XYZ file of C-alpha atoms in Angstrom:
144
model
C 116.347 69.675 130.582
C 114.685 66.304 130.205
C 112.891 65.159 127.635
C 108.868 65.403 127.462
C 106.613 63.751 125.198
C 105.185 66.122 122.387
C 102.364 68.098 123.808
C 103.418 67.749 127.434
C 103.952 70.826 129.864
C 107.133 71.707 131.203
C 108.162 73.581 134.347
C 111.015 76.292 133.152
C 112.778 79.451 135.117
C 110.849 82.173 136.065
C 111.308 84.980 133.567
C 113.291 87.939 134.694
C 109.946 89.897 135.099
C 107.738 87.354 136.589
C 104.689 89.536 136.892
C 104.667 91.202 133.005
C 101.588 91.559 131.198
C 100.014 93.117 127.670
C 103.468 92.609 126.387
C 104.544 90.060 123.291
C 105.820 87.035 122.877
C 107.278 86.262 119.186
C 109.289 83.304 118.034
C 112.437 83.857 116.531
C 114.012 82.047 113.389
C 117.018 80.365 116.082
C 114.153 79.079 117.904
C 114.067 81.251 120.745
C 111.109 83.582 122.022
C 111.462 87.402 122.406
C 109.223 88.987 124.989
C 109.054 92.716 125.025
C 106.985 94.987 126.867
C 103.713 95.048 128.763
C 103.770 96.565 132.270
C 104.307 94.989 136.102
C 101.769 96.838 138.426
C 101.722 100.021 138.221
C 105.193 100.376 135.967
C 105.159 100.427 132.165
C 107.913 98.084 130.955
C 110.364 99.152 128.278
C 112.697 95.661 129.107
C 113.054 92.718 126.762
C 113.716 89.020 127.892
C 114.884 85.778 125.672
C 113.394 82.450 126.612
C 115.349 79.666 125.278
C 113.244 76.337 124.994
C 116.241 73.909 124.720
C 117.489 74.934 128.293
C 114.217 76.248 129.609
C 116.206 79.569 130.541
C 115.585 83.013 130.371
C 118.181 85.970 129.626
C 118.049 89.805 129.531
C 117.968 91.407 126.093
C 118.268 94.958 125.257
C 115.379 97.134 126.408
C 112.925 98.764 124.242
C 113.592 102.510 123.077
C 109.606 103.314 124.570
C 107.934 101.212 127.530
C 104.516 100.174 125.913
C 101.589 97.941 126.375
C 99.000 96.521 124.148
C 101.326 96.899 120.948
C 101.907 94.044 118.324
C 104.762 91.890 117.441
C 105.759 90.811 113.933
C 108.391 88.638 112.937
C 109.470 90.187 109.637
C 111.169 87.431 106.802
C 114.306 89.032 107.255
C 113.869 87.807 110.945
C 113.533 91.259 112.580
C 110.731 91.698 114.779
C 108.503 94.974 114.293
C 106.814 96.079 117.253
C 103.932 98.452 116.422
C 101.779 100.749 118.386
C 100.609 100.031 122.026
C 100.049 102.259 125.137
C 102.287 104.750 126.686
C 99.579 105.482 129.729
C 100.112 109.186 128.976
C 96.909 111.221 130.317
C 96.541 113.112 127.076
C 96.663 110.745 124.176
C 97.939 107.250 125.461
C 98.027 105.417 122.116
C 101.075 105.294 120.351
C 101.960 105.754 116.710
C 105.634 105.047 116.988
C 107.336 101.565 115.578
C 110.583 100.164 116.642
C 112.644 96.815 115.098
C 114.583 94.134 117.130
C 117.152 93.144 115.198
C 118.346 89.851 117.013
C 121.483 89.268 114.742
C 122.782 92.383 116.852
C 120.554 92.237 119.637
C 119.291 96.078 119.740
C 115.950 97.917 118.831
C 115.970 100.794 115.868
C 113.582 103.157 115.632
C 111.546 102.480 111.951
C 108.723 104.552 110.569
C 105.353 105.732 112.534
C 102.016 104.493 111.807
C 99.362 106.627 110.229
C 97.308 106.640 113.276
C 98.062 105.779 116.787
C 96.502 102.436 118.047
C 96.477 100.059 120.956
C 95.088 96.762 121.336
C 95.119 96.077 117.471
C 96.117 93.267 115.323
C 99.027 92.846 113.223
C 99.297 90.247 110.243
C 102.338 89.902 107.863
C 100.872 89.810 104.759
C 102.596 87.922 101.445
C 104.154 90.512 100.092
C 106.308 91.622 103.250
C 103.934 94.337 104.305
C 102.124 94.304 107.836
C 98.142 94.721 107.947
C 97.557 96.913 111.126
C 93.902 96.670 111.961
C 91.129 97.474 114.867
C 92.248 98.740 118.330
C 91.719 102.006 120.247
C 92.714 105.187 118.456
C 92.384 108.863 120.114
C 91.755 109.594 115.980
C 88.642 107.485 116.338
C 87.558 107.891 119.880
C 86.453 111.803 119.849
C-alpha cells in the first residue's frame, strides 16, 4: 500500500459485508480493527471481520455468539473486547442484557455475565479501575 501523508484518506478493499450498519469498530492492540455485528438490510448480523490498515485488507473473524445491532464494544486493558447489549430485533423484547468477549489472542468469542438491565443504543466507558460504565440507551425496563 503506498505511503500517504498524515491525515489523507486512502481507498482500501471493501468490507466482507459491505452494507453493514449499526455495528461497532474497535481498534485492537496489534493495530487491526475488529468490526462486529450490526445489520445488512433486513438481516441481523453475528458476523465479525478484521481490517489490517497496513495492508488495507479485510479478513473474516469468528462470529459473535448472538446477532446484535446498537451494542457497544469496549477494548479492555487485557486486550479483549467487551460487546454489551444491543438489539436482537425480537418483537416482544428486542433489547439485550447479554454480553460477550472477543479474545484476539485466540480469535474466539466467550459469553460473559449479563447486564443488570437490557439496553440498546447506550454508551460504554472504560473506567480507570478496569470496570466498564454503561449508560443511557433504550431499555424495556424504563420504557413501560
